[in-house]
XYZ file of C-alpha atoms in Angstrom:
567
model
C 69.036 -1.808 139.833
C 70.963 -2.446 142.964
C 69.897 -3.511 146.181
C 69.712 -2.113 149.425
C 72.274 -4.601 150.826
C 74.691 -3.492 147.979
C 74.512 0.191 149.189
C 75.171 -1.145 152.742
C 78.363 -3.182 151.387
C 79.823 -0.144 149.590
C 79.315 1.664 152.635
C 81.307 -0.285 154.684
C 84.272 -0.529 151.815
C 84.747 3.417 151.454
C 84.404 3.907 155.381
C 87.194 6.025 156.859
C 88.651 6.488 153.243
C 88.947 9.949 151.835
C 85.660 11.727 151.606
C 85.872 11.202 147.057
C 84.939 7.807 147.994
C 81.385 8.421 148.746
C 81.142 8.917 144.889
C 81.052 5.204 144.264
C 77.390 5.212 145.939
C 76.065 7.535 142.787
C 73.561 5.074 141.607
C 69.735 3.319 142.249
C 68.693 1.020 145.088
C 65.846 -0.643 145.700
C 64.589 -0.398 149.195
C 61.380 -2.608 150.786
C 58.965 0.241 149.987
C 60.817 2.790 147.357
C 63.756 3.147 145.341
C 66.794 5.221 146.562
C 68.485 7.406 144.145
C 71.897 9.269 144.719
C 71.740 11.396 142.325
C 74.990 13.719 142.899
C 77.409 13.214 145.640
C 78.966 16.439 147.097
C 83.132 16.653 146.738
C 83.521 18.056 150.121
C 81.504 17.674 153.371
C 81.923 21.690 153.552
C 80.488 21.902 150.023
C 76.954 22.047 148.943
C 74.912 18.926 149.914
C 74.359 15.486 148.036
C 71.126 15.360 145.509
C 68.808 12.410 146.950
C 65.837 11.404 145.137
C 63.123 9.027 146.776
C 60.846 7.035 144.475
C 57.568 6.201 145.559
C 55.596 3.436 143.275
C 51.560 4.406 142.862
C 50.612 1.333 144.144
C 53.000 1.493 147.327
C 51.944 4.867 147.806
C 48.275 4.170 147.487
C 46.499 7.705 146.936
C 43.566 7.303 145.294
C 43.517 8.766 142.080
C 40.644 11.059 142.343
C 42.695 13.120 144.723
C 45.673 13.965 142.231
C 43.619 13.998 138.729
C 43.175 18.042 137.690
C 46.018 20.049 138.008
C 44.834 21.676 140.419
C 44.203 19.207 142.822
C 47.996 17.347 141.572
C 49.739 20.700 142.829
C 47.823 20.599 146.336
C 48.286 16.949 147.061
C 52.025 17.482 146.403
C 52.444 20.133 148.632
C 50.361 18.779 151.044
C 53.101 15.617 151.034
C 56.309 18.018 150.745
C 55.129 19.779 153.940
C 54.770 16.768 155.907
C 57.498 15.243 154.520
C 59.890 18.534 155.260
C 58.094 18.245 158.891
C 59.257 14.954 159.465
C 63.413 15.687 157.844
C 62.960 18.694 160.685
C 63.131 16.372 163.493
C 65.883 14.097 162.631
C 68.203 16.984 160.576
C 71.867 17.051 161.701
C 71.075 13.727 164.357
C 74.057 11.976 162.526
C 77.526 14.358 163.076
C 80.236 15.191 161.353
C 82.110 18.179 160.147
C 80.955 20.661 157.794
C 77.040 19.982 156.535
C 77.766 16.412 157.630
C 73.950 14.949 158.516
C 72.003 18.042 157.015
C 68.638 16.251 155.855
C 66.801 18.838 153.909
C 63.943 20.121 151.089
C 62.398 22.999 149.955
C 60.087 24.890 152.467
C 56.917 25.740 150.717
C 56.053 29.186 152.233
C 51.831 29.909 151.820
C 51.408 29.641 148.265
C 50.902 26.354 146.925
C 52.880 26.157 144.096
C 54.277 23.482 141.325
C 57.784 22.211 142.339
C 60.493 19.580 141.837
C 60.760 18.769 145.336
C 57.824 16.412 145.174
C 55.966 15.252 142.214
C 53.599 12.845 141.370
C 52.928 10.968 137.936
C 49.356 11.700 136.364
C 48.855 8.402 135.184
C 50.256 5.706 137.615
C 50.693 8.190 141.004
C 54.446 7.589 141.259
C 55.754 10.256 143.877
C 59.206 11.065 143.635
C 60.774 13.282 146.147
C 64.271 15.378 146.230
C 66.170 16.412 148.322
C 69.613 17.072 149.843
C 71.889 14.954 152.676
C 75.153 16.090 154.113
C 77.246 12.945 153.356
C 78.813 12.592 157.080
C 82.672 12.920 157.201
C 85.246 13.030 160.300
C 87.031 16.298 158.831
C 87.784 15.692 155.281
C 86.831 10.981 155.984
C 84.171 9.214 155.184
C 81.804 8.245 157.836
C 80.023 5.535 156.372
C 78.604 4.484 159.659
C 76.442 7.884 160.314
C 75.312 7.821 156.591
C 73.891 4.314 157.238
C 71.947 5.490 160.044
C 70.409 8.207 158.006
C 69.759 6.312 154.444
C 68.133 3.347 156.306
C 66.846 5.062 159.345
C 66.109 8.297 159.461
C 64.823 8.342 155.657
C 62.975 5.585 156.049
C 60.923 6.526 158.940
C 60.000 9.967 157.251
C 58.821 8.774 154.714
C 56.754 6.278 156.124
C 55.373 8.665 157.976
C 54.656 10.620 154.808
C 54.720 9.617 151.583
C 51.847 7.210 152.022
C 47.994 7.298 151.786
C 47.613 5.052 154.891
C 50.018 7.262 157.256
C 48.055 10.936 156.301
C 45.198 11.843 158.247
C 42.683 11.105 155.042
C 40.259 13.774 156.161
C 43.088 16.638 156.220
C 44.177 15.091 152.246
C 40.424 15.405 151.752
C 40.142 18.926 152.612
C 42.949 19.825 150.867
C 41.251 18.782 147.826
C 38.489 20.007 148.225
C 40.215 23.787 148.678
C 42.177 23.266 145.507
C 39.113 22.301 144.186
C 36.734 25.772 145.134
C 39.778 27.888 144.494
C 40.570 26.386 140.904
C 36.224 26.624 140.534
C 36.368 30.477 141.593
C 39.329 30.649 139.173
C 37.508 29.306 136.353
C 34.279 31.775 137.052
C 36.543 35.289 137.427
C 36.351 35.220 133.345
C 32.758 33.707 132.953
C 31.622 36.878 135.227
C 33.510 39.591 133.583
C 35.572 39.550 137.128
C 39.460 40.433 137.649
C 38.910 39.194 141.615
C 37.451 38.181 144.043
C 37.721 38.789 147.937
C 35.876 36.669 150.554
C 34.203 37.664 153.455
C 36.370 36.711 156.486
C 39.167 36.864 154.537
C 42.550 38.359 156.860
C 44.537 40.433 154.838
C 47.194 42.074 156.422
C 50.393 40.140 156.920
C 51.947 39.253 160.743
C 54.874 41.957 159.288
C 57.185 42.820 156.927
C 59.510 39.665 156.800
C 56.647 37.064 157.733
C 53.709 36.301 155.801
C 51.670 34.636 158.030
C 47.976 36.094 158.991
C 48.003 39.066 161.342
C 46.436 38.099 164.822
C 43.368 40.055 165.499
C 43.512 41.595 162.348
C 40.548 43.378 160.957
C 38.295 40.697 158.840
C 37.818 41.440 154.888
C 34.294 42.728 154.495
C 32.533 43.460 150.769
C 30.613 46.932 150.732
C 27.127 45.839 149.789
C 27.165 47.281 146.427
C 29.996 44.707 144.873
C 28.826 41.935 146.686
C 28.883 38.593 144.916
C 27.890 34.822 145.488
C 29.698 31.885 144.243
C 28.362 28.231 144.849
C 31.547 26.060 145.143
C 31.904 22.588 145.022
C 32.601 21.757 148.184
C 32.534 25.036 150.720
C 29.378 25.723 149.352
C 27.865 29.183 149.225
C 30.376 31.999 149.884
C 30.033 35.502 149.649
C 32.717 38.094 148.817
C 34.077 41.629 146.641
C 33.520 41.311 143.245
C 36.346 43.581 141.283
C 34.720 43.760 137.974
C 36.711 44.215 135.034
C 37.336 47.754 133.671
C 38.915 50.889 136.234
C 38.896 50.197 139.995
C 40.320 52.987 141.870
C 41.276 51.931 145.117
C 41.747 55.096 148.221
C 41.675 56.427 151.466
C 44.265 57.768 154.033
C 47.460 56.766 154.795
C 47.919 53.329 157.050
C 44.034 52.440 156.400
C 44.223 49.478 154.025
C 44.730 50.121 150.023
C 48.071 48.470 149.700
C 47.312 45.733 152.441
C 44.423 45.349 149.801
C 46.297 45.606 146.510
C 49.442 43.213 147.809
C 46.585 40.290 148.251
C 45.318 40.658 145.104
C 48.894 40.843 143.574
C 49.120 36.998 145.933
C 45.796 36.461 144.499
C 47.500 35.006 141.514
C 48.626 31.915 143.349
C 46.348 29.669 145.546
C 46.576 29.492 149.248
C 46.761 26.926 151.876
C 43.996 26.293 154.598
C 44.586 29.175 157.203
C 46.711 31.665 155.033
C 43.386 33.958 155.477
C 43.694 34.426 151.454
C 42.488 31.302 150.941
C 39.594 32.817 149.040
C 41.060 35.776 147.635
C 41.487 34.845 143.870
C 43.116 37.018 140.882
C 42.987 36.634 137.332
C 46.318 34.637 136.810
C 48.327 37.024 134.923
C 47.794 39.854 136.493
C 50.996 41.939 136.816
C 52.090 44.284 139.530
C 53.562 47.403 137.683
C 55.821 50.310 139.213
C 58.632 52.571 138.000
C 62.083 51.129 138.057
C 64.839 53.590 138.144
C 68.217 52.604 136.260
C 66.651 48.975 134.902
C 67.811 48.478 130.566
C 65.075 48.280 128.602
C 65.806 47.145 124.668
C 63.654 47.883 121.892
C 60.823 47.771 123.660
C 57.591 50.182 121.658
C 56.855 53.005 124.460
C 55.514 55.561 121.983
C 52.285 55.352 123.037
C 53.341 56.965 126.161
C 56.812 58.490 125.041
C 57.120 60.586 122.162
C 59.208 63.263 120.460
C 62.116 63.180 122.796
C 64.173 66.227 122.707
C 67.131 64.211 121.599
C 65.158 62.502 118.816
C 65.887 59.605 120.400
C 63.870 56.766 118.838
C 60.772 55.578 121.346
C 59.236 53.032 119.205
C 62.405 50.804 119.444
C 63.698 52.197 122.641
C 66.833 51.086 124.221
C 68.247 52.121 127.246
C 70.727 51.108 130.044
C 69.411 53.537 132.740
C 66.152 54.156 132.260
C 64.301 56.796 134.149
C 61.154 56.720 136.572
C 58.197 57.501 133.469
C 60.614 55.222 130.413
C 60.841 52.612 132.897
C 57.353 52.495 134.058
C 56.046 52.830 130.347
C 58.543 49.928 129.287
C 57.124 47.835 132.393
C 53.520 48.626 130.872
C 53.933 47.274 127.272
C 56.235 44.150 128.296
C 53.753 43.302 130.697
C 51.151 43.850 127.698
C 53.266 41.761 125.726
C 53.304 38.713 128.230
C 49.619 38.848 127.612
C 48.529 40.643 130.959
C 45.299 41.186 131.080
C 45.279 42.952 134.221
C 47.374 45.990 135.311
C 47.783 46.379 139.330
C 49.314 49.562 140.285
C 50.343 51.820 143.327
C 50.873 55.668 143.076
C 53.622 55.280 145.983
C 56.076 52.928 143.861
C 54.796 55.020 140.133
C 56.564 57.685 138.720
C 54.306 60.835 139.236
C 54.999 62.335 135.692
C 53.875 58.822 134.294
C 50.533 59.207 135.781
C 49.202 62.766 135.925
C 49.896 65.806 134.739
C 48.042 68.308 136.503
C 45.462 71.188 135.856
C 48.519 73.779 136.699
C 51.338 72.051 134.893
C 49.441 71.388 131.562
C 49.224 75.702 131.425
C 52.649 76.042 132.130
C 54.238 73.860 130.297
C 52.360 72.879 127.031
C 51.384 69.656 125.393
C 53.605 70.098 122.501
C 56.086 71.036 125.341
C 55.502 67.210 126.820
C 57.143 64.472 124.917
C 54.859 62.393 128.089
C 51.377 60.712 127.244
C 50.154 59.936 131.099
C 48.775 56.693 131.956
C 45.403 58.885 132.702
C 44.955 59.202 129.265
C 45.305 55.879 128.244
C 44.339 53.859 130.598
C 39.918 54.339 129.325
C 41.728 53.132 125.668
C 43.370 50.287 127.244
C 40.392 48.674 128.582
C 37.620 49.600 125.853
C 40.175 48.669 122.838
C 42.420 45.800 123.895
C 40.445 44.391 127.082
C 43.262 45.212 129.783
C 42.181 46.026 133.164
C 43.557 48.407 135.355
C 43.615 48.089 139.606
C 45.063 51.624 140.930
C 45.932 52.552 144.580
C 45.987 56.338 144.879
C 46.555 58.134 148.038
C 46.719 62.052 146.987
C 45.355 62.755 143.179
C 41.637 62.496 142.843
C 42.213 62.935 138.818
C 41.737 58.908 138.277
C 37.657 59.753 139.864
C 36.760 61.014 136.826
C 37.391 57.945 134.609
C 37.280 55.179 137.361
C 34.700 52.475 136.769
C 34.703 51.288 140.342
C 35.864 53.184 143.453
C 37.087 51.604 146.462
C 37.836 53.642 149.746
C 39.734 51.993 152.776
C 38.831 52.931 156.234
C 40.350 51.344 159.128
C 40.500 48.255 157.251
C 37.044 48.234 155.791
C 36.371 49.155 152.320
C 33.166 51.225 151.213
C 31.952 51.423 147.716
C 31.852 54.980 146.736
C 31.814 55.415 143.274
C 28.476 57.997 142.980
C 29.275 60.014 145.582
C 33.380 60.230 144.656
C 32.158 61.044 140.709
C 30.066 63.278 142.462
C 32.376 65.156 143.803
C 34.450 65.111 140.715
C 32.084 67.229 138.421
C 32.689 70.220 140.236
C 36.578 70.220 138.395
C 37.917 70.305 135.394
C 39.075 67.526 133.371
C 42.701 67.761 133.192
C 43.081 64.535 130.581
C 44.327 66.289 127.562
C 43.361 65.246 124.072
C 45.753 62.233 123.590
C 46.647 60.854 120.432
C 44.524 57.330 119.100
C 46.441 54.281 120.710
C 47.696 51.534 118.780
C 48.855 48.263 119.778
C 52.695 48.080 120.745
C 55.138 46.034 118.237
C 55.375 42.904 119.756
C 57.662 41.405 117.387
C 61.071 41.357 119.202
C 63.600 38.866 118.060
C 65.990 37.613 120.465
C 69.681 37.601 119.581
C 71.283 34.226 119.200
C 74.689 33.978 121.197
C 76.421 31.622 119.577
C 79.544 31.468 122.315
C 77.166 31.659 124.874
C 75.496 28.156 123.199
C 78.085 26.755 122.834
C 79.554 26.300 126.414
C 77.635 23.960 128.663
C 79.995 24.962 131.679
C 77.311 28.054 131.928
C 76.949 28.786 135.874
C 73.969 29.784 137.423
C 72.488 30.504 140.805
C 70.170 32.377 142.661
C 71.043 35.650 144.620
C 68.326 35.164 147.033
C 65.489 37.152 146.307
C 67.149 39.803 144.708
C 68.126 38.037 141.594
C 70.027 35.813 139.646
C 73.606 35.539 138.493
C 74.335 33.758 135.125
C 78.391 33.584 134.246
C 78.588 36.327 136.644
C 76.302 38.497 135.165
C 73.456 39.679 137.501
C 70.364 40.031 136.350
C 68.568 42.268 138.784
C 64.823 40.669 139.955
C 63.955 43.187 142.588
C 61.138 44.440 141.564
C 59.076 41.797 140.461
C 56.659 41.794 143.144
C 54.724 38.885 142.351
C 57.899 36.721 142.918
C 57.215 35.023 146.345
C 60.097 32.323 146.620
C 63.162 31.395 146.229
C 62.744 28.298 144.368
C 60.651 30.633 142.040
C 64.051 32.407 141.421
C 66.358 29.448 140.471
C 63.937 27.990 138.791
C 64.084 31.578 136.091
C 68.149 30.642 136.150
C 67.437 27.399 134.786
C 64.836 28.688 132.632
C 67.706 31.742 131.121
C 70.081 29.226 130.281
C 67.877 26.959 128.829
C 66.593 29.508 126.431
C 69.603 31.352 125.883
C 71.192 28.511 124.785
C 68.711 26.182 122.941
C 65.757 28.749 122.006
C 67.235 31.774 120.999
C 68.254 31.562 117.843
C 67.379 34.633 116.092
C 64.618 33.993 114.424
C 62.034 33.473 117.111
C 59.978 35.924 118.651
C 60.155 36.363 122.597
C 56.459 35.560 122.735
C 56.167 32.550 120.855
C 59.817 31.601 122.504
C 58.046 31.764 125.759
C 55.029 30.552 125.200
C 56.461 26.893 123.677
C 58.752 26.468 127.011
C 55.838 27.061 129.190
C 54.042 24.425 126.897
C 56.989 21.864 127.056
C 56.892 22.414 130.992
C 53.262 21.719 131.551
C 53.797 18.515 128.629
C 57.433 17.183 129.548
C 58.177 19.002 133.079
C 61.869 19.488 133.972
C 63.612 17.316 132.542
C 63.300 18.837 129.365
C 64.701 21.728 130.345
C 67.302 20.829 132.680
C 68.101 17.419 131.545
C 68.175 13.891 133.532
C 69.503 15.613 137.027
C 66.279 17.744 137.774
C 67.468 20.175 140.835
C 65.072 19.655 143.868
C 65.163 23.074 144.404
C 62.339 24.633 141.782
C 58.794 26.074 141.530
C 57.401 26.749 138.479
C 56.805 30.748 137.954
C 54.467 32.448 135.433
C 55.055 33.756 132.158
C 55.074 37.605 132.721
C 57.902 36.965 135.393
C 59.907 34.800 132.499
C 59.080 37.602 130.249
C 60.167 40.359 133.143
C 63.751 38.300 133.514
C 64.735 38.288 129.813
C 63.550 42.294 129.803
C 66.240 42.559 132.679
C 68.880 40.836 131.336
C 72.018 43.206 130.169
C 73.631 41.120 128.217
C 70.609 39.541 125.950
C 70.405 41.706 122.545
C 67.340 41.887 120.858
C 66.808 41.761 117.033
């Protein structure tokens, strides 16, 4: 290990020198209160910044150990740290000067979901933090400037993360509360299944977003209150007694007219997945963790995935067990997005008639004595979705605007006005009786083949020079090959994205060998990240730059790549 002094001398040997020098710093120092690491040193001050790492000893850093030891509470107290720590690199960013991204100090943003990332972890057993992040090395055009990067390695780092990344400098009431949130929310969690429950919605809760491109609360907005009818209590930990919408497992229709509230309603629940920080307003709205948001995707490939129960007797004769296709339509796509999401082990379905494909949902009274069953190579989702939930336990969360048909076989039904949702299952059901069924006698569901192999590509393991990066939110690009993430709703950041790149190559090149299925595939990686973290995956350089996603959006990302053949 070197010293602090050493990284001073090298610094004033490469100054002025071309900027390659600065690679002759890659290394570990040992500073009063944590160890520097420069991990990766940027070949151009125009290029993509240096990889930093700060090392925090448990004892240095002095949180207690109650505060970090669930997971739960782990994944709050690091986020809690990477926001102040980010708060403090704000103020002293671009201080030192240079040309290109000379003096950038940066780290990943969280946004308001508290999340698992490689920007700041902490050790379960001893309470080491480590923190990463990027620097612009300072240059004068393409020269060192040694002198600037001394200012920021033992002055501006330094005072962030005194002010930061230890107990004694955090307010120890705020790290207290913070706790204690991850705490009720990880309790609530924990009690969804115990109550037969899919959700749960406070009361007080703020819903609606500021507006489309910012996801903070809405001032003023309208304040979440449960219709007295689905109305539950929990007793938490440490908020005590709170009071909320209980969405019970089964059929919950959710309606009302346009602009009222049903998909202000069903886009929390579809954040409900993740846990929220103090002030988000969604604090207390909690989902069952793998719920999926489902919609028709026009043009996305779909491989051998088993849509029969949905699509059958195609015109063509194409096969619909094993279907394959690179365009797939509005109702193939939607069906395809129901059984993968099924086969990531989903257990509830969230769904919005405005992004569905209508023939994939309802066939009406009209059109079933026009055009014939045996004329209909389409089972709707009407007619499946009772089956669904009585036979393999899946849940179903619908927004529908204009058909009433889902009334008849809704468990729960949910109308939005001005904000405000009333409980109006009776009366709605009501209502329905006075029309005719227009379910059709579907054929008896079976479960989907699951078993999909995929392909081993042995060229593709066989170069480690594979590129990746993110495409912002829309995607990712592997080797130049795009793999379109669009429309995966629940995906919420961008470190969320790169972290699927990493996850791709990783798989594509050490898991899939042919012989493994995609489920079992999956579900060992997730394992080996909750047991071995990063480094397993992306070796001893672990980017700064990733929060850990779920499985269905792993799952969703190998459905949408192109170029990955399935057994």
């Amino acid at each position: 290990m070197n010293s602090d002094q050493d990284l001073k001398k090298r610094l004033l040997q490469i100054d002025h020198k071309g900027y390659p020098a600065y690679k002759q710093l890659k290394g570990m120092y040992q500073f009063p209160l944590f160890v520097l690491g420069i991990d990766h040193v940027q070949g151009d001050p125009f290029a993509s910044p240096s990889k930093v790492s700060v090392h925090v000893p448990g004892k240095t850093a002095g949180f207690k150990k109650d505060l970090y030891d669930t997971k739960e509470k782990k994944t709050a107290l690091e986020d809690y740290i990477l926001r102040r720590f980010a708060e403090q690199l704000r103020r002293v960013s671009f201080l030192a000067k240079g040309s290109g991204k000379s003096g950038l100090m940066s780290v990943s943003k969280p946004g308001q979901e508290v999340m698992e990332r490689t920007a700041c972890e902490i050790d379960r057993v001893k309470g080491d933090i480590i923190i990463r992040m990027e620097i612009g090395f300072p240059a004068n055009g393409r020269t060192v400037n040694s002198r600037e990067l001394e200012k920021i390695l033992f002055q501006f780092l330094p005072e962030c993360a005194q002010k930061s990344l230890y107990a004694k400098a955090l307010d120890e009431k705020r790290v207290q509360k913070v706790m204690e949130l991850a705490s009720d929310q990880a309790y609530i969690r924990k009690q969804l299944e115990k109550r037969d429950l899919v959700a749960f919605v406070a009361n007080g809760s703020i819903l609606p977003r500021e507006s489309g491109v910012s996801d903070v609360p809405m001032r003023d907005a309208v304040k979440f209150q449960s219709p007295k009818e689905m109305e539950c209590e929990f007793e938490l930990p440490y908020y005590g007694t709170i009071k909320g919408m209980a969405v019970r497992r089964g059929i919950t229709l959710i309606v009302g007219g346009g602009y009222h509230g049903k998909s202000t309603l069903l886009k929390a629940l579809e954040r409900g997945v993740y846990n929220h920080i103090a002030g988000d307003g969604r604090e207390f709205v909690i989902t069952d963790s793998s719920a999926f948001k489902l919609r028709a995707e026009d043009g996305r490939r779909v491989e051998k995935t088993d849509i029969s129960m949905f699509i059958n007797h195609l015109p063509n004769g194409k096969d619909t067990v094993h279907f394959s296709t690179e365009d797939a339509s509005g109702s193939t796509s939607q069906a395809a997005n129901v059984v993968e999401a099924w086969e990531s082990k989903s257990r509830v379905f969230l769904m919005d008639e405005d992004t569905s494909a209508t023939n994939f949902m309802i066939r009406d009274e009209l059109m079933q004595r026009v055009v014939h069953r045996e004329m209909e190579p389409i089972t709707p989702f009407i007619e499946r979705v009772r089956s669904l939930y009585e036979d393999f336990g899946i849940s179903t969360v619908l927004v529908a605007g204009s058909s009433g048909s889902y009334f008849q076989i809704a468990d729960q039904i949910i109308q939005m006005n001005q904000y405000i949702p009333y409980e109006i299952t009776d009366f709605a059901k009501t209502e329905a009786e006075s029309f005719e069924k227009i379910m059709g006698d579907a054929t008896p569901m079976k479960k989907p083949d699951f078993l999909r192999v995929p392909k081993a590509d042995h060229a593709f393991a066989s170069d480690r020079r594979i590129k990746v990066k993110s495409l912002g939110m829309e995607g990712i690009s592997i080797n130049k090959e795009t793999i379109d993430l669009r429309y995966l709703e629940q995906l919420t950041d961008m470190d969320q994205v790169n972290a699927l790149a990493q996850l791709m190559k990783y798989m594509r090149t050490d898991r899939f060998d042919g012989k493994e299925s995609l489920s079992d595939i999956v579900e060992s990686v997730m394992t080996l990240l909750e047991n071995k973290g990063w480094s397993a995956i992306c070796g001893n350089l672990v980017p700064g730059n990733l929060a850990r996603p779920r499985s269905q959006e792993v799952f969703a990302c190998v459905n949408r790549w192109r170029s990955q053949h399935f057994l």
